[in-house]
Amino acid sequence: MKKFSERLKLSLKLPAVFLGIIWLAFLFNFPPTNWGVLPLSVDGLKGILFSPIIHGDIQHIVSNSAPFFMLFSMMLFFYPKVAKSAFGLIYILSGFLVWIFGRESYHIGASGVVYGMVSFLFWSGVFRRSIPSIVISLIVTFLYSGLWLGVLPNQPGVSWEGHLLGGIVGVFVAYLFKNSRSDIQPPKKTYSWEENPEPKKKFFDENPFEQKRPERLKGDGDGWYSSHT
């Protein structure tokens, strides 16, 4: 297992790059009507790939940046073997479901992916039933429990469908990877008597009847005979 500092550095690198792309798209003022998800529209299909990168205003991008970076980093740090695959599925499936079930409007922003990552981290603890995973679930619940108010409908200017569908996708992805090996399991403790176990001493020699007569006469009193020289 990599050292803690190296592993932490690796878990921060990809989220930082992705967040940088999001901010560059905002600074270059990519138009939401061209790059968002427009449900049941062929032209809106490209929004599945690009809508999480596009944000409408400074408040929108600021509110998504911190949880996106934190949650993606947590996935990479605690579940490195499945984090990239899980993130990719959350990213694509949440946008695809919005394209199918969303209201007839352009849906933009990384909040659907954020809700998917929150859901993945929480439900991974439920499905895996290991103490470290459950601890992570509790931490996520403590930090981001207020986010679930965003799945309530009829919120003006908010894609609550993206939040809700992202959360559902997170549950599915957590279940999909529930049997994958976790890198956050504590190492098995090895006791001193398990490190160099002594071979069991046999009462009888393995082949006492195949020994030659001179060898059998060299018995040392331990058991019947001994082949020791």
mmCIF file with all atom_site columns, N, CA and C in Angstrom, residues 144-174:
data_model
loop_
_atom_site.group_PDB
_atom_site.id
_atom_site.type_symbol
_atom_site.label_atom_id
_atom_site.label_alt_id
_atom_site.label_comp_id
_atom_site.label_asym_id
_atom_site.label_entity_id
_atom_site.label_seq_id
_atom_site.pdbx_PDB_ins_code
_atom_site.Cartn_x
_atom_site.Cartn_y
_atom_site.Cartn_z
_atom_site.occupancy
_atom_site.B_iso_or_equiv
_atom_site.pdbx_formal_charge
_atom_site.auth_seq_id
_atom_site.auth_comp_id
_atom_site.auth_asym_id
_atom_site.auth_atom_id
_atom_site.pdbx_PDB_model_num
ATOM 1  N N  . TYR A 1 144 ? -22.785 16.436 4.634   1.00 0.00 ? 144 TYR A N  1
ATOM 2  C CA . TYR A 1 144 ? -23.618 16.787 3.486   1.00 0.00 ? 144 TYR A CA 1
ATOM 3  C C  . TYR A 1 144 ? -25.085 16.366 3.627   1.00 0.00 ? 144 TYR A C  1
ATOM 4  N N  . SER A 1 145 ? -25.553 16.166 4.836   1.00 0.00 ? 145 SER A N  1
ATOM 5  C CA . SER A 1 145 ? -26.946 15.756 5.013   1.00 0.00 ? 145 SER A CA 1
ATOM 6  C C  . SER A 1 145 ? -27.919 16.822 4.501   1.00 0.00 ? 145 SER A C  1
ATOM 7  N N  . GLY A 1 146 ? -27.525 18.086 4.574   1.00 0.00 ? 146 GLY A N  1
ATOM 8  C CA . GLY A 1 146 ? -28.405 19.160 4.112   1.00 0.00 ? 146 GLY A CA 1
ATOM 9  C C  . GLY A 1 146 ? -28.621 19.176 2.614   1.00 0.00 ? 146 GLY A C  1
ATOM 10 N N  . LEU A 1 147 ? -27.752 18.488 1.869   1.00 0.00 ? 147 LEU A N  1
ATOM 11 C CA . LEU A 1 147 ? -27.908 18.479 0.417   1.00 0.00 ? 147 LEU A CA 1
ATOM 12 C C  . LEU A 1 147 ? -29.204 17.821 -0.028  1.00 0.00 ? 147 LEU A C  1
ATOM 13 N N  . TRP A 1 148 ? -29.706 16.888 0.784   1.00 0.00 ? 148 TRP A N  1
ATOM 14 C CA . TRP A 1 148 ? -30.866 16.121 0.334   1.00 0.00 ? 148 TRP A CA 1
ATOM 15 C C  . TRP A 1 148 ? -32.143 16.946 0.257   1.00 0.00 ? 148 TRP A C  1
ATOM 16 N N  . LEU A 1 149 ? -32.103 18.163 0.779   1.00 0.00 ? 149 LEU A N  1
ATOM 17 C CA . LEU A 1 149 ? -33.244 19.062 0.569   1.00 0.00 ? 149 LEU A CA 1
ATOM 18 C C  . LEU A 1 149 ? -33.371 19.438 -0.900  1.00 0.00 ? 149 LEU A C  1
ATOM 19 N N  . GLY A 1 150 ? -32.273 19.302 -1.634  1.00 0.00 ? 150 GLY A N  1
ATOM 20 C CA . GLY A 1 150 ? -32.280 19.666 -3.045  1.00 0.00 ? 150 GLY A CA 1
ATOM 21 C C  . GLY A 1 150 ? -33.020 18.706 -3.944  1.00 0.00 ? 150 GLY A C  1
ATOM 22 N N  . VAL A 1 151 ? -33.471 17.556 -3.422  1.00 0.00 ? 151 VAL A N  1
ATOM 23 C CA . VAL A 1 151 ? -34.235 16.618 -4.258  1.00 0.00 ? 151 VAL A CA 1
ATOM 24 C C  . VAL A 1 151 ? -35.729 16.923 -4.219  1.00 0.00 ? 151 VAL A C  1
ATOM 25 N N  . LEU A 1 152 ? -36.129 17.903 -3.427  1.00 0.00 ? 152 LEU A N  1
ATOM 26 C CA . LEU A 1 152 ? -37.552 18.246 -3.351  1.00 0.00 ? 152 LEU A CA 1
ATOM 27 C C  . LEU A 1 152 ? -37.973 18.964 -4.631  1.00 0.00 ? 152 LEU A C  1
ATOM 28 N N  . PRO A 1 153 ? -39.147 18.634 -5.167  1.00 0.00 ? 153 PRO A N  1
ATOM 29 C CA . PRO A 1 153 ? -39.578 19.219 -6.452  1.00 0.00 ? 153 PRO A CA 1
ATOM 30 C C  . PRO A 1 153 ? -40.037 20.675 -6.316  1.00 0.00 ? 153 PRO A C  1
ATOM 31 N N  . ASN A 1 154 ? -40.319 21.248 -7.489  1.00 0.00 ? 154 ASN A N  1
ATOM 32 C CA . ASN A 1 154 ? -40.883 22.599 -7.593  1.00 0.00 ? 154 ASN A CA 1
ATOM 33 C C  . ASN A 1 154 ? -39.978 23.664 -6.981  1.00 0.00 ? 154 ASN A C  1
ATOM 34 N N  . GLN A 1 155 ? -38.676 23.517 -7.205  1.00 0.00 ? 155 GLN A N  1
ATOM 35 C CA . GLN A 1 155 ? -37.738 24.548 -6.784  1.00 0.00 ? 155 GLN A CA 1
ATOM 36 C C  . GLN A 1 155 ? -37.362 25.375 -8.006  1.00 0.00 ? 155 GLN A C  1
ATOM 37 N N  . PRO A 1 156 ? -37.734 26.642 -8.041  1.00 0.00 ? 156 PRO A N  1
ATOM 38 C CA . PRO A 1 156 ? -37.462 27.461 -9.233  1.00 0.00 ? 156 PRO A CA 1
ATOM 39 C C  . PRO A 1 156 ? -35.968 27.628 -9.477  1.00 0.00 ? 156 PRO A C  1
ATOM 40 N N  . GLY A 1 157 ? -35.581 27.391 -10.721 1.00 0.00 ? 157 GLY A N  1
ATOM 41 C CA . GLY A 1 157 ? -34.191 27.571 -11.101 1.00 0.00 ? 157 GLY A CA 1
ATOM 42 C C  . GLY A 1 157 ? -33.267 26.452 -10.666 1.00 0.00 ? 157 GLY A C  1
ATOM 43 N N  . VAL A 1 158 ? -33.799 25.370 -10.097 1.00 0.00 ? 158 VAL A N  1
ATOM 44 C CA . VAL A 1 158 ? -32.985 24.256 -9.598  1.00 0.00 ? 158 VAL A CA 1
ATOM 45 C C  . VAL A 1 158 ? -33.402 22.969 -10.313 1.00 0.00 ? 158 VAL A C  1
ATOM 46 N N  . SER A 1 159 ? -32.432 22.240 -10.819 1.00 0.00 ? 159 SER A N  1
ATOM 47 C CA . SER A 1 159 ? -32.718 20.951 -11.456 1.00 0.00 ? 159 SER A CA 1
ATOM 48 C C  . SER A 1 159 ? -32.810 19.880 -10.378 1.00 0.00 ? 159 SER A C  1
ATOM 49 N N  . TRP A 1 160 ? -33.946 19.861 -9.693  1.00 0.00 ? 160 TRP A N  1
ATOM 50 C CA . TRP A 1 160 ? -34.111 18.881 -8.625  1.00 0.00 ? 160 TRP A CA 1
ATOM 51 C C  . TRP A 1 160 ? -34.124 17.464 -9.195  1.00 0.00 ? 160 TRP A C  1
ATOM 52 N N  . GLU A 1 161 ? -34.524 17.331 -10.470 1.00 0.00 ? 161 GLU A N  1
ATOM 53 C CA . GLU A 1 161 ? -34.485 16.008 -11.094 1.00 0.00 ? 161 GLU A CA 1
ATOM 54 C C  . GLU A 1 161 ? -33.048 15.510 -11.201 1.00 0.00 ? 161 GLU A C  1
ATOM 55 N N  . GLY A 1 162 ? -32.127 16.431 -11.543 1.00 0.00 ? 162 GLY A N  1
ATOM 56 C CA . GLY A 1 162 ? -30.725 16.044 -11.610 1.00 0.00 ? 162 GLY A CA 1
ATOM 57 C C  . GLY A 1 162 ? -30.202 15.590 -10.266 1.00 0.00 ? 162 GLY A C  1
ATOM 58 N N  . HIS A 1 163 ? -30.631 16.275 -9.195  1.00 0.00 ? 163 HIS A N  1
ATOM 59 C CA . HIS A 1 163 ? -30.211 15.891 -7.845  1.00 0.00 ? 163 HIS A CA 1
ATOM 60 C C  . HIS A 1 163 ? -30.751 14.514 -7.490  1.00 0.00 ? 163 HIS A C  1
ATOM 61 N N  . LEU A 1 164 ? -32.050 14.340 -7.705  1.00 0.00 ? 164 LEU A N  1
ATOM 62 C CA . LEU A 1 164 ? -32.700 13.076 -7.348  1.00 0.00 ? 164 LEU A CA 1
ATOM 63 C C  . LEU A 1 164 ? -32.151 11.910 -8.163  1.00 0.00 ? 164 LEU A C  1
ATOM 64 N N  . LEU A 1 165 ? -32.042 12.085 -9.470  1.00 0.00 ? 165 LEU A N  1
ATOM 65 C CA . LEU A 1 165 ? -31.569 11.001 -10.328 1.00 0.00 ? 165 LEU A CA 1
ATOM 66 C C  . LEU A 1 165 ? -30.090 10.712 -10.081 1.00 0.00 ? 165 LEU A C  1
ATOM 67 N N  . GLY A 1 166 ? -29.300 11.744 -9.786  1.00 0.00 ? 166 GLY A N  1
ATOM 68 C CA . GLY A 1 166 ? -27.904 11.522 -9.422  1.00 0.00 ? 166 GLY A CA 1
ATOM 69 C C  . GLY A 1 166 ? -27.787 10.687 -8.156  1.00 0.00 ? 166 GLY A C  1
ATOM 70 N N  . GLY A 1 167 ? -28.647 10.969 -7.168  1.00 0.00 ? 167 GLY A N  1
ATOM 71 C CA . GLY A 1 167 ? -28.642 10.189 -5.933  1.00 0.00 ? 167 GLY A CA 1
ATOM 72 C C  . GLY A 1 167 ? -29.023 8.742  -6.176  1.00 0.00 ? 167 GLY A C  1
ATOM 73 N N  . ILE A 1 168 ? -30.000 8.516  -7.037  1.00 0.00 ? 168 ILE A N  1
ATOM 74 C CA . ILE A 1 168 ? -30.419 7.146  -7.355  1.00 0.00 ? 168 ILE A CA 1
ATOM 75 C C  . ILE A 1 168 ? -29.294 6.389  -8.059  1.00 0.00 ? 168 ILE A C  1
ATOM 76 N N  . VAL A 1 169 ? -28.625 7.060  -8.979  1.00 0.00 ? 169 VAL A N  1
ATOM 77 C CA . VAL A 1 169 ? -27.495 6.436  -9.674  1.00 0.00 ? 169 VAL A CA 1
ATOM 78 C C  . VAL A 1 169 ? -26.390 6.074  -8.682  1.00 0.00 ? 169 VAL A C  1
ATOM 79 N N  . GLY A 1 170 ? -26.148 6.949  -7.699  1.00 0.00 ? 170 GLY A N  1
ATOM 80 C CA . GLY A 1 170 ? -25.135 6.659  -6.689  1.00 0.00 ? 170 GLY A CA 1
ATOM 81 C C  . GLY A 1 170 ? -25.437 5.396  -5.908  1.00 0.00 ? 170 GLY A C  1
ATOM 82 N N  . VAL A 1 171 ? -26.703 5.171  -5.582  1.00 0.00 ? 171 VAL A N  1
ATOM 83 C CA . VAL A 1 171 ? -27.105 3.942  -4.886  1.00 0.00 ? 171 VAL A CA 1
ATOM 84 C C  . VAL A 1 171 ? -26.813 2.727  -5.769  1.00 0.00 ? 171 VAL A C  1
ATOM 85 N N  . PHE A 1 172 ? -27.192 2.834  -7.033  1.00 0.00 ? 172 PHE A N  1
ATOM 86 C CA . PHE A 1 172 ? -26.971 1.715  -7.968  1.00 0.00 ? 172 PHE A CA 1
ATOM 87 C C  . PHE A 1 172 ? -25.486 1.397  -8.115  1.00 0.00 ? 172 PHE A C  1
ATOM 88 N N  . VAL A 1 173 ? -24.656 2.422  -8.263  1.00 0.00 ? 173 VAL A N  1
ATOM 89 C CA . VAL A 1 173 ? -23.222 2.198  -8.457  1.00 0.00 ? 173 VAL A CA 1
ATOM 90 C C  . VAL A 1 173 ? -22.589 1.624  -7.189  1.00 0.00 ? 173 VAL A C  1
ATOM 91 N N  . ALA A 1 174 ? -23.030 2.094  -6.019  1.00 0.00 ? 174 ALA A N  1
ATOM 92 C CA . ALA A 1 174 ? -22.517 1.541  -4.764  1.00 0.00 ? 174 ALA A CA 1
ATOM 93 C C  . ALA A 1 174 ? -22.854 0.063  -4.646  1.00 0.00 ? 174 ALA A C  1
#
